[in-house]
PDB file of C-alpha atoms in Angstrom:
ATOM      1  CA  UNK A   1       0.049   0.007   0.146  1.00  0.00           C
ATOM      2  CA  UNK A   2       1.241   3.289  -0.832  1.00  0.00           C
ATOM      3  CA  UNK A   3       2.298   5.875   1.848  1.00  0.00           C
ATOM      4  CA  UNK A   4       1.852   9.528   1.890  1.00  0.00           C
ATOM      5  CA  UNK A   5       4.960  11.279   0.486  1.00  0.00           C
ATOM      6  CA  UNK A   6       5.976  14.394  -1.367  1.00  0.00           C
ATOM      7  CA  UNK A   7       6.585  12.441  -4.515  1.00  0.00           C
ATOM      8  CA  UNK A   8       3.300  10.917  -4.332  1.00  0.00           C
ATOM      9  CA  UNK A   9       1.757  14.471  -3.999  1.00  0.00           C
ATOM     10  CA  UNK A  10       3.746  15.801  -7.103  1.00  0.00           C
ATOM     11  CA  UNK A  11       2.508  13.010  -9.135  1.00  0.00           C
ATOM     12  CA  UNK A  12      -1.143  13.554  -8.016  1.00  0.00           C
ATOM     13  CA  UNK A  13      -0.736  17.179  -8.986  1.00  0.00           C
ATOM     14  CA  UNK A  14       0.796  16.160 -12.441  1.00  0.00           C
ATOM     15  CA  UNK A  15      -2.320  13.853 -13.040  1.00  0.00           C
ATOM     16  CA  UNK A  16      -4.921  16.382 -12.037  1.00  0.00           C
ATOM     17  CA  UNK A  17      -3.501  19.160 -14.046  1.00  0.00           C
ATOM     18  CA  UNK A  18      -4.336  17.223 -17.135  1.00  0.00           C
ATOM     19  CA  UNK A  19      -7.787  18.840 -16.879  1.00  0.00           C
ATOM     20  CA  UNK A  20      -6.891  22.479 -16.842  1.00  0.00           C
ATOM     21  CA  UNK A  21      -4.040  22.203 -18.996  1.00  0.00           C
ATOM     22  CA  UNK A  22      -6.022  20.668 -21.811  1.00  0.00           C
ATOM     23  CA  UNK A  23      -8.699  23.324 -21.655  1.00  0.00           C
ATOM     24  CA  UNK A  24      -6.605  26.336 -20.828  1.00  0.00           C
ATOM     25  CA  UNK A  25      -3.337  25.995 -22.584  1.00  0.00           C
ATOM     26  CA  UNK A  26      -4.510  26.443 -26.026  1.00  0.00           C
ATOM     27  CA  UNK A  27      -7.129  29.392 -25.132  1.00  0.00           C
ATOM     28  CA  UNK A  28      -5.065  32.165 -26.738  1.00  0.00           C
ATOM     29  CA  UNK A  29      -4.644  30.211 -29.788  1.00  0.00           C
ATOM     30  CA  UNK A  30      -8.387  29.846 -30.588  1.00  0.00           C
ATOM     31  CA  UNK A  31      -8.624  32.872 -32.898  1.00  0.00           C
ATOM     32  CA  UNK A  32      -5.521  31.563 -34.765  1.00  0.00           C
ATOM     33  CA  UNK A  33      -7.041  28.102 -34.870  1.00  0.00           C
ATOM     34  CA  UNK A  34     -10.360  29.436 -36.417  1.00  0.00           C
ATOM     35  CA  UNK A  35      -8.580  31.163 -39.056  1.00  0.00           C
ATOM     36  CA  UNK A  36      -6.137  28.457 -39.909  1.00  0.00           C
ATOM     37  CA  UNK A  37      -8.848  25.809 -40.175  1.00  0.00           C
ATOM     38  CA  UNK A  38     -11.151  28.213 -42.099  1.00  0.00           C
ATOM     39  CA  UNK A  39     -14.072  27.661 -39.732  1.00  0.00           C
ATOM     40  CA  UNK A  40     -16.137  30.147 -37.468  1.00  0.00           C
ATOM     41  CA  UNK A  41     -15.985  31.088 -33.833  1.00  0.00           C
ATOM     42  CA  UNK A  42     -19.001  28.754 -32.773  1.00  0.00           C
ATOM     43  CA  UNK A  43     -16.927  25.723 -34.165  1.00  0.00           C
ATOM     44  CA  UNK A  44     -13.882  26.855 -32.472  1.00  0.00           C
ATOM     45  CA  UNK A  45     -15.701  26.933 -29.162  1.00  0.00           C
ATOM     46  CA  UNK A  46     -17.033  23.506 -29.961  1.00  0.00           C
ATOM     47  CA  UNK A  47     -13.377  22.242 -29.374  1.00  0.00           C
ATOM     48  CA  UNK A  48     -13.993  22.891 -25.634  1.00  0.00           C
ATOM     49  CA  UNK A  49     -17.486  21.406 -25.711  1.00  0.00           C
ATOM     50  CA  UNK A  50     -16.224  18.263 -27.552  1.00  0.00           C
ATOM     51  CA  UNK A  51     -13.574  17.851 -24.904  1.00  0.00           C
ATOM     52  CA  UNK A  52     -16.161  18.035 -22.119  1.00  0.00           C
ATOM     53  CA  UNK A  53     -18.322  15.402 -23.869  1.00  0.00           C
ATOM     54  CA  UNK A  54     -15.373  13.006 -23.873  1.00  0.00           C
ATOM     55  CA  UNK A  55     -14.443  13.872 -20.390  1.00  0.00           C
ATOM     56  CA  UNK A  56     -18.064  13.068 -19.087  1.00  0.00           C
ATOM     57  CA  UNK A  57     -17.890   9.592 -20.871  1.00  0.00           C
ATOM     58  CA  UNK A  58     -14.432   8.916 -19.553  1.00  0.00           C
ATOM     59  CA  UNK A  59     -15.683   9.331 -16.013  1.00  0.00           C
ATOM     60  CA  UNK A  60     -18.063   6.621 -16.273  1.00  0.00           C
ATOM     61  CA  UNK A  61     -15.450   4.078 -17.599  1.00  0.00           C
ATOM     62  CA  UNK A  62     -12.150   4.913 -15.762  1.00  0.00           C
ATOM     63  CA  UNK A  63     -13.308   4.447 -12.175  1.00  0.00           C
ATOM     64  CA  UNK A  64     -14.836   1.020 -12.482  1.00  0.00           C
ATOM     65  CA  UNK A  65     -11.957  -0.082 -14.511  1.00  0.00           C
ATOM     66  CA  UNK A  66      -9.519   1.109 -11.869  1.00  0.00           C
ATOM     67  CA  UNK A  67     -11.500  -0.595  -9.215  1.00  0.00           C
ATOM     68  CA  UNK A  68     -11.155  -3.934 -10.993  1.00  0.00           C
ATOM     69  CA  UNK A  69      -7.773  -3.660 -12.531  1.00  0.00           C
ATOM     70  CA  UNK A  70      -5.959  -1.155 -10.381  1.00  0.00           C
ATOM     71  CA  UNK A  71      -5.242   2.489 -10.557  1.00  0.00           C
ATOM     72  CA  UNK A  72      -1.773   2.335 -12.229  1.00  0.00           C
ATOM     73  CA  UNK A  73      -2.704   0.377 -15.459  1.00  0.00           C
ATOM     74  CA  UNK A  74      -5.680   2.295 -16.028  1.00  0.00           C
ATOM     75  CA  UNK A  75      -3.740   5.576 -15.680  1.00  0.00           C
ATOM     76  CA  UNK A  76      -0.828   4.294 -17.947  1.00  0.00           C
ATOM     77  CA  UNK A  77      -3.725   3.241 -20.694  1.00  0.00           C
ATOM     78  CA  UNK A  78      -5.223   6.807 -20.342  1.00  0.00           C
ATOM     79  CA  UNK A  79      -2.061   8.681 -20.554  1.00  0.00           C
ATOM     80  CA  UNK A  80      -1.173   6.812 -23.685  1.00  0.00           C
ATOM     81  CA  UNK A  81      -4.490   7.521 -25.286  1.00  0.00           C
ATOM     82  CA  UNK A  82      -4.186  11.150 -24.421  1.00  0.00           C
ATOM     83  CA  UNK A  83      -0.791  11.491 -25.958  1.00  0.00           C
ATOM     84  CA  UNK A  84      -2.001   9.690 -29.342  1.00  0.00           C
ATOM     85  CA  UNK A  85      -5.211  11.911 -29.306  1.00  0.00           C
ATOM     86  CA  UNK A  86      -3.037  15.263 -28.701  1.00  0.00           C
ATOM     87  CA  UNK A  87      -0.716  14.020 -31.740  1.00  0.00           C
ATOM     88  CA  UNK A  88      -3.954  13.723 -33.879  1.00  0.00           C
ATOM     89  CA  UNK A  89      -4.788  17.351 -32.892  1.00  0.00           C
ATOM     90  CA  UNK A  90      -1.385  18.480 -34.200  1.00  0.00           C
ATOM     91  CA  UNK A  91      -1.953  16.668 -37.551  1.00  0.00           C
ATOM     92  CA  UNK A  92      -5.469  17.583 -37.987  1.00  0.00           C
ATOM     93  CA  UNK A  93      -6.524  19.174 -41.469  1.00  0.00           C
ATOM     94  CA  UNK A  94     -10.017  20.386 -40.612  1.00  0.00           C
ATOM     95  CA  UNK A  95     -12.283  21.285 -37.745  1.00  0.00           C
ATOM     96  CA  UNK A  96     -14.305  17.886 -37.871  1.00  0.00           C
ATOM     97  CA  UNK A  97     -10.947  15.866 -37.264  1.00  0.00           C
ATOM     98  CA  UNK A  98     -10.083  18.185 -34.506  1.00  0.00           C
ATOM     99  CA  UNK A  99     -13.204  17.718 -32.739  1.00  0.00           C
ATOM    100  CA  UNK A 100     -13.131  14.095 -32.918  1.00  0.00           C
ATOM    101  CA  UNK A 101      -9.541  14.177 -31.695  1.00  0.00           C
ATOM    102  CA  UNK A 102     -10.437  16.357 -28.796  1.00  0.00           C
ATOM    103  CA  UNK A 103     -13.182  13.794 -27.730  1.00  0.00           C
ATOM    104  CA  UNK A 104     -10.696  11.082 -27.636  1.00  0.00           C
ATOM    105  CA  UNK A 105      -8.120  13.273 -26.030  1.00  0.00           C
ATOM    106  CA  UNK A 106     -10.642  14.142 -23.206  1.00  0.00           C
ATOM    107  CA  UNK A 107     -11.265  10.372 -22.470  1.00  0.00           C
ATOM    108  CA  UNK A 108      -7.595   9.753 -21.957  1.00  0.00           C
ATOM    109  CA  UNK A 109      -7.242  13.064 -20.062  1.00  0.00           C
ATOM    110  CA  UNK A 110      -9.989  11.985 -17.623  1.00  0.00           C
ATOM    111  CA  UNK A 111      -7.858   9.448 -15.886  1.00  0.00           C
ATOM    112  CA  UNK A 112      -5.862  12.263 -14.383  1.00  0.00           C
ATOM    113  CA  UNK A 113      -8.270  14.358 -12.413  1.00  0.00           C
ATOM    114  CA  UNK A 114     -10.591  11.239 -11.608  1.00  0.00           C
ATOM    115  CA  UNK A 115      -8.105   8.717 -10.474  1.00  0.00           C
ATOM    116  CA  UNK A 116      -5.562  11.481  -9.158  1.00  0.00           C
ATOM    117  CA  UNK A 117      -8.449  12.303  -6.518  1.00  0.00           C
ATOM    118  CA  UNK A 118      -9.192   8.666  -6.006  1.00  0.00           C
ATOM    119  CA  UNK A 119      -5.444   7.868  -4.989  1.00  0.00           C
ATOM    120  CA  UNK A 120      -5.887  10.734  -2.460  1.00  0.00           C
ATOM    121  CA  UNK A 121      -8.876   8.730  -1.024  1.00  0.00           C
ATOM    122  CA  UNK A 122      -6.787   5.499  -1.129  1.00  0.00           C
ATOM    123  CA  UNK A 123      -3.831   6.913   0.485  1.00  0.00           C
ATOM    124  CA  UNK A 124      -5.180   9.357   3.097  1.00  0.00           C
ATOM    125  CA  UNK A 125      -8.416   7.775   3.995  1.00  0.00           C
ATOM    126  CA  UNK A 126     -11.785   9.575   4.579  1.00  0.00           C
ATOM    127  CA  UNK A 127     -10.873  11.816   7.347  1.00  0.00           C
ATOM    128  CA  UNK A 128      -7.704  13.463   5.804  1.00  0.00           C
ATOM    129  CA  UNK A 129      -8.880  13.222   2.122  1.00  0.00           C
ATOM    130  CA  UNK A 130     -10.900  16.504   2.380  1.00  0.00           C
ATOM    131  CA  UNK A 131      -7.885  18.574   3.777  1.00  0.00           C
ATOM    132  CA  UNK A 132      -5.658  16.947   1.158  1.00  0.00           C
ATOM    133  CA  UNK A 133      -7.980  17.568  -1.964  1.00  0.00           C
ATOM    134  CA  UNK A 134      -8.059  21.079  -0.696  1.00  0.00           C
ATOM    135  CA  UNK A 135      -4.350  21.340  -0.814  1.00  0.00           C
ATOM    136  CA  UNK A 136      -4.378  19.642  -4.232  1.00  0.00           C
ATOM    137  CA  UNK A 137      -6.987  22.361  -5.303  1.00  0.00           C
ATOM    138  CA  UNK A 138      -4.632  25.176  -3.923  1.00  0.00           C
ATOM    139  CA  UNK A 139      -1.840  23.698  -6.011  1.00  0.00           C
ATOM    140  CA  UNK A 140      -3.936  23.224  -9.012  1.00  0.00           C
ATOM    141  CA  UNK A 141      -5.194  26.684  -9.005  1.00  0.00           C
ATOM    142  CA  UNK A 142      -1.690  27.543 -10.402  1.00  0.00           C
ATOM    143  CA  UNK A 143      -2.478  25.575 -13.536  1.00  0.00           C
ATOM    144  CA  UNK A 144      -5.099  27.601 -15.156  1.00  0.00           C
ATOM    145  CA  UNK A 145      -3.152  30.799 -14.084  1.00  0.00           C
ATOM    146  CA  UNK A 146      -0.022  29.669 -15.924  1.00  0.00           C
ATOM    147  CA  UNK A 147      -1.303  27.585 -18.776  1.00  0.00           C
ATOM    148  CA  UNK A 148      -2.905  30.305 -20.928  1.00  0.00           C
ATOM    149  CA  UNK A 149       0.371  32.350 -20.603  1.00  0.00           C
ATOM    150  CA  UNK A 150       2.455  29.564 -21.542  1.00  0.00           C
ATOM    151  CA  UNK A 151       0.049  28.798 -24.434  1.00  0.00           C
ATOM    152  CA  UNK A 152       0.388  32.465 -25.425  1.00  0.00           C
ATOM    153  CA  UNK A 153       4.101  32.278 -25.709  1.00  0.00           C
ATOM    154  CA  UNK A 154       3.886  29.020 -27.664  1.00  0.00           C
ATOM    155  CA  UNK A 155       1.157  30.404 -30.176  1.00  0.00           C
ATOM    156  CA  UNK A 156       3.280  33.379 -30.690  1.00  0.00           C
ATOM    157  CA  UNK A 157       6.410  31.302 -31.699  1.00  0.00           C
ATOM    158  CA  UNK A 158       5.006  27.985 -32.851  1.00  0.00           C
ATOM    159  CA  UNK A 159       1.476  28.696 -34.166  1.00  0.00           C
ATOM    160  CA  UNK A 160      -1.707  27.005 -32.458  1.00  0.00           C
ATOM    161  CA  UNK A 161      -0.380  23.479 -33.188  1.00  0.00           C
ATOM    162  CA  UNK A 162       2.532  23.954 -30.772  1.00  0.00           C
ATOM    163  CA  UNK A 163       0.109  23.886 -27.958  1.00  0.00           C
ATOM    164  CA  UNK A 164      -0.783  20.358 -28.613  1.00  0.00           C
ATOM    165  CA  UNK A 165       2.769  19.336 -29.284  1.00  0.00           C
ATOM    166  CA  UNK A 166       3.422  20.594 -25.758  1.00  0.00           C
ATOM    167  CA  UNK A 167       0.554  18.419 -24.429  1.00  0.00           C
ATOM    168  CA  UNK A 168       2.053  15.412 -26.106  1.00  0.00           C
ATOM    169  CA  UNK A 169       5.240  16.004 -24.229  1.00  0.00           C
ATOM    170  CA  UNK A 170       3.593  16.654 -20.856  1.00  0.00           C
ATOM    171  CA  UNK A 171       1.776  13.339 -21.374  1.00  0.00           C
ATOM    172  CA  UNK A 172       4.891  11.401 -22.247  1.00  0.00           C
ATOM    173  CA  UNK A 173       6.946  12.743 -19.147  1.00  0.00           C
ATOM    174  CA  UNK A 174       3.780  12.058 -16.809  1.00  0.00           C
ATOM    175  CA  UNK A 175       3.401   8.589 -18.203  1.00  0.00           C
ATOM    176  CA  UNK A 176       7.064   7.829 -17.507  1.00  0.00           C
ATOM    177  CA  UNK A 177       6.909   9.190 -14.038  1.00  0.00           C
ATOM    178  CA  UNK A 178       3.946   7.391 -13.297  1.00  0.00           C
ATOM    179  CA  UNK A 179       5.491   4.248 -14.567  1.00  0.00           C
ATOM    180  CA  UNK A 180       8.644   4.745 -12.327  1.00  0.00           C
ATOM    181  CA  UNK A 181       7.383   6.317  -9.323  1.00  0.00           C
ATOM    182  CA  UNK A 182       3.529   5.542  -8.589  1.00  0.00           C
ATOM    183  CA  UNK A 183       2.746   2.491  -6.544  1.00  0.00           C
ATOM    184  CA  UNK A 184      -0.424   0.725  -6.930  1.00  0.00           C
ATOM    185  CA  UNK A 185      -2.877   2.185  -4.240  1.00  0.00           C
ATOM    186  CA  UNK A 186      -6.115  -0.001  -4.803  1.00  0.00           C
ATOM    187  CA  UNK A 187      -5.839  -2.703  -2.285  1.00  0.00           C
ATOM    188  CA  UNK A 188      -9.112  -4.318  -3.359  1.00  0.00           C
ATOM    189  CA  UNK A 189      -8.887  -4.965  -7.013  1.00  0.00           C
ATOM    190  CA  UNK A 190     -11.259  -7.330  -8.866  1.00  0.00           C
ATOM    191  CA  UNK A 191     -14.333  -6.362  -6.759  1.00  0.00           C
ATOM    192  CA  UNK A 192     -15.808  -3.677  -8.991  1.00  0.00           C
ATOM    193  CA  UNK A 193     -19.125  -3.704 -11.065  1.00  0.00           C
ATOM    194  CA  UNK A 194     -20.180  -1.759 -14.036  1.00  0.00           C
ATOM    195  CA  UNK A 195     -23.750  -1.380 -13.013  1.00  0.00           C
ATOM    196  CA  UNK A 196     -23.746   2.446 -13.900  1.00  0.00           C
ATOM    197  CA  UNK A 197     -27.701   2.952 -14.074  1.00  0.00           C
ATOM    198  CA  UNK A 198     -28.039   1.270 -10.640  1.00  0.00           C
ATOM    199  CA  UNK A 199     -25.368   3.303  -8.978  1.00  0.00           C
ATOM    200  CA  UNK A 200     -26.698   6.594 -10.572  1.00  0.00           C
ATOM    201  CA  UNK A 201     -30.249   5.753  -9.489  1.00  0.00           C
ATOM    202  CA  UNK A 202     -29.082   5.438  -5.917  1.00  0.00           C
ATOM    203  CA  UNK A 203     -27.019   8.771  -6.146  1.00  0.00           C
ATOM    204  CA  UNK A 204     -30.042  10.666  -7.860  1.00  0.00           C
ATOM    205  CA  UNK A 205     -32.468   9.508  -5.168  1.00  0.00           C
ATOM    206  CA  UNK A 206     -30.459  11.310  -2.571  1.00  0.00           C
ATOM    207  CA  UNK A 207     -31.860  14.941  -2.295  1.00  0.00           C
ATOM    208  CA  UNK A 208     -28.528  16.404  -0.993  1.00  0.00           C
ATOM    209  CA  UNK A 209     -26.552  14.877  -4.057  1.00  0.00           C
ATOM    210  CA  UNK A 210     -29.109  16.462  -6.424  1.00  0.00           C
ATOM    211  CA  UNK A 211     -28.650  19.956  -5.161  1.00  0.00           C
ATOM    212  CA  UNK A 212     -24.807  19.674  -4.924  1.00  0.00           C
ATOM    213  CA  UNK A 213     -24.888  18.414  -8.654  1.00  0.00           C
ATOM    214  CA  UNK A 214     -27.083  21.278  -9.665  1.00  0.00           C
ATOM    215  CA  UNK A 215     -24.831  23.794  -7.777  1.00  0.00           C
ATOM    216  CA  UNK A 216     -21.587  22.287  -9.211  1.00  0.00           C
ATOM    217  CA  UNK A 217     -23.124  22.171 -12.773  1.00  0.00           C
ATOM    218  CA  UNK A 218     -24.222  25.693 -12.610  1.00  0.00           C
ATOM    219  CA  UNK A 219     -20.730  26.841 -11.495  1.00  0.00           C
ATOM    220  CA  UNK A 220     -19.037  25.001 -14.178  1.00  0.00           C
ATOM    221  CA  UNK A 221     -21.360  26.258 -16.774  1.00  0.00           C
ATOM    222  CA  UNK A 222     -20.611  29.917 -15.913  1.00  0.00           C
ATOM    223  CA  UNK A 223     -16.866  29.134 -15.965  1.00  0.00           C
ATOM    224  CA  UNK A 224     -16.864  27.356 -19.213  1.00  0.00           C
ATOM    225  CA  UNK A 225     -18.983  30.166 -20.754  1.00  0.00           C
ATOM    226  CA  UNK A 226     -16.325  32.494 -19.872  1.00  0.00           C
ATOM    227  CA  UNK A 227     -13.334  30.346 -20.839  1.00  0.00           C
ATOM    228  CA  UNK A 228     -14.832  29.711 -24.255  1.00  0.00           C
ATOM    229  CA  UNK A 229     -15.330  33.177 -25.058  1.00  0.00           C
ATOM    230  CA  UNK A 230     -12.501  34.931 -23.325  1.00  0.00           C
ATOM    231  CA  UNK A 231      -9.856  34.516 -26.164  1.00  0.00           C
ATOM    232  CA  UNK A 232     -12.182  36.011 -28.769  1.00  0.00           C
ATOM    233  CA  UNK A 233     -13.086  38.898 -26.567  1.00  0.00           C
ATOM    234  CA  UNK A 234      -9.573  39.884 -25.623  1.00  0.00           C
ATOM    235  CA  UNK A 235      -7.832  39.061 -28.938  1.00  0.00           C
ATOM    236  CA  UNK A 236     -10.600  39.910 -31.355  1.00  0.00           C
ATOM    237  CA  UNK A 237     -12.366  42.762 -29.669  1.00  0.00           C
ATOM    238  CA  UNK A 238      -9.706  44.508 -27.486  1.00  0.00           C
ATOM    239  CA  UNK A 239      -6.847  43.576 -29.685  1.00  0.00           C
ATOM    240  CA  UNK A 240      -4.614  41.723 -27.185  1.00  0.00           C
ATOM    241  CA  UNK A 241      -1.759  39.634 -28.337  1.00  0.00           C
ATOM    242  CA  UNK A 242      -1.744  35.766 -27.311  1.00  0.00           C
ATOM    243  CA  UNK A 243       0.628  36.514 -24.341  1.00  0.00           C
ATOM    244  CA  UNK A 244      -1.240  39.626 -23.425  1.00  0.00           C
ATOM    245  CA  UNK A 245      -4.484  37.516 -23.343  1.00  0.00           C
ATOM    246  CA  UNK A 246      -2.804  34.838 -21.270  1.00  0.00           C
ATOM    247  CA  UNK A 247      -1.743  37.423 -18.721  1.00  0.00           C
ATOM    248  CA  UNK A 248      -5.076  38.866 -18.511  1.00  0.00           C
ATOM    249  CA  UNK A 249      -6.457  35.310 -17.950  1.00  0.00           C
ATOM    250  CA  UNK A 250      -3.881  34.765 -15.319  1.00  0.00           C
ATOM    251  CA  UNK A 251      -4.955  37.840 -13.450  1.00  0.00           C
ATOM    252  CA  UNK A 252      -8.609  36.813 -13.273  1.00  0.00           C
ATOM    253  CA  UNK A 253      -7.706  33.234 -12.172  1.00  0.00           C
ATOM    254  CA  UNK A 254      -6.296  34.632  -9.090  1.00  0.00           C
ATOM    255  CA  UNK A 255      -9.670  34.631  -7.464  1.00  0.00           C
ATOM    256  CA  UNK A 256      -9.999  30.828  -8.184  1.00  0.00           C
ATOM    257  CA  UNK A 257      -6.439  30.483  -6.373  1.00  0.00           C
ATOM    258  CA  UNK A 258      -7.529  32.550  -3.300  1.00  0.00           C
ATOM    259  CA  UNK A 259     -10.591  30.521  -2.852  1.00  0.00           C
ATOM    260  CA  UNK A 260      -8.677  27.316  -3.096  1.00  0.00           C
ATOM    261  CA  UNK A 261      -6.158  28.468  -0.443  1.00  0.00           C
ATOM    262  CA  UNK A 262      -9.128  29.663   1.717  1.00  0.00           C
ATOM    263  CA  UNK A 263     -10.956  26.285   1.355  1.00  0.00           C
ATOM    264  CA  UNK A 264      -7.757  24.336   2.482  1.00  0.00           C
ATOM    265  CA  UNK A 265      -7.646  26.403   5.588  1.00  0.00           C
ATOM    266  CA  UNK A 266     -11.397  26.229   6.536  1.00  0.00           C
ATOM    267  CA  UNK A 267     -12.049  22.882   5.588  1.00  0.00           C
ATOM    268  CA  UNK A 268     -11.515  21.283   9.154  1.00  0.00           C
ATOM    269  CA  UNK A 269     -13.053  24.350  10.881  1.00  0.00           C
ATOM    270  CA  UNK A 270     -16.333  24.530   8.847  1.00  0.00           C
ATOM    271  CA  UNK A 271     -16.659  21.097   7.477  1.00  0.00           C
ATOM    272  CA  UNK A 272     -17.352  20.301   3.739  1.00  0.00           C
ATOM    273  CA  UNK A 273     -21.059  20.998   3.597  1.00  0.00           C
ATOM    274  CA  UNK A 274     -20.900  24.290   5.490  1.00  0.00           C
ATOM    275  CA  UNK A 275     -18.037  25.392   3.088  1.00  0.00           C
ATOM    276  CA  UNK A 276     -19.944  24.565   0.036  1.00  0.00           C
ATOM    277  CA  UNK A 277     -22.927  26.407   1.272  1.00  0.00           C
ATOM    278  CA  UNK A 278     -20.798  29.385   2.042  1.00  0.00           C
ATOM    279  CA  UNK A 279     -19.186  29.281  -1.404  1.00  0.00           C
ATOM    280  CA  UNK A 280     -22.488  29.095  -2.985  1.00  0.00           C
ATOM    281  CA  UNK A 281     -23.987  32.066  -1.317  1.00  0.00           C
ATOM    282  CA  UNK A 282     -20.851  34.079  -2.169  1.00  0.00           C
ATOM    283  CA  UNK A 283     -21.116  33.066  -5.813  1.00  0.00           C
ATOM    284  CA  UNK A 284     -24.878  33.845  -6.041  1.00  0.00           C
ATOM    285  CA  UNK A 285     -24.114  37.281  -4.388  1.00  0.00           C
ATOM    286  CA  UNK A 286     -21.458  38.053  -6.918  1.00  0.00           C
ATOM    287  CA  UNK A 287     -23.766  37.002  -9.895  1.00  0.00           C
ATOM    288  CA  UNK A 288     -26.688  38.998  -8.640  1.00  0.00           C
ATOM    289  CA  UNK A 289     -24.552  42.065  -8.169  1.00  0.00           C
ATOM    290  CA  UNK A 290     -22.776  41.761 -11.512  1.00  0.00           C
ATOM    291  CA  UNK A 291     -26.078  41.200 -13.066  1.00  0.00           C
ATOM    292  CA  UNK A 292     -27.720  44.300 -11.716  1.00  0.00           C
ATOM    293  CA  UNK A 293     -24.840  46.271 -12.554  1.00  0.00           C
ATOM    294  CA  UNK A 294     -24.762  45.230 -16.180  1.00  0.00           C
ATOM    295  CA  UNK A 295     -28.600  45.982 -16.516  1.00  0.00           C
ATOM    296  CA  UNK A 296     -28.275  49.346 -14.990  1.00  0.00           C
ATOM    297  CA  UNK A 297     -25.679  50.417 -17.618  1.00  0.00           C
ATOM    298  CA  UNK A 298     -27.713  48.685 -20.679  1.00  0.00           C
ATOM    299  CA  UNK A 299     -29.646  51.342 -22.711  1.00  0.00           C
ATOM    300  CA  UNK A 300     -32.747  49.344 -22.442  1.00  0.00           C
ATOM    301  CA  UNK A 301     -32.767  49.461 -18.696  1.00  0.00           C
ATOM    302  CA  UNK A 302     -31.108  52.691 -17.917  1.00  0.00           C
TER     303      UNK A 302
END
């Protein structure tokens, strides 16, 4: 059984980072991608939607597979699939091929965030897992801050395809590190079932789970609405360069970093449920305040 260690923590961070890197690294390249593939803004934004579809499907598969065969083999298989799909993104010749490659890329990428957090549960147990996941969130808040800035630099020097080359390299390095340094953390392999519908029916029958699911979905819907449109607004409307767009995005993500750090400190004092409620009320207050501010400045409502 694996024991908590700095090396294990770094590997978990590297795995969970696959999520934000795959969505945020190429954001400054979206306008260039749209122009190069001779498509429109809507289809460019669909590259994020296609990724989320594959990511959602992957979560249904990787968890049960890792319960049956172990965390490490599933992670290695997912990273190999991710690297191959990222390479397909580099070679794509049209938007249809890119969308298909993004779906497959997301299925592979899903092993990182899903099984990285599962390993935290395996190693740290139910008591300390919340605290450790908060620390993982704090460290991971750096990824969406740094990724668009790095992506802007890559786009300026190597065009939009260079971002996917960088993702191939990241996947290859992570795969080697996992193969070399990650021990198997699942002590009860071979006992999983694939009864998705039955499992989901149990979850959805829980009223608290439904409300948490709804709040999480609304939060991520707002987040990805911003992510998918930010590059076109900053670069297309405000005339930012890709590097400047990455800097602007990094500044705004500091709020996510501050919230992650605060959650890590408050998780034990307030508990998970109280902390979730507090975050929900703060988010609602900000949205309502921003909405009224926009309406008051709109000519129709002024």
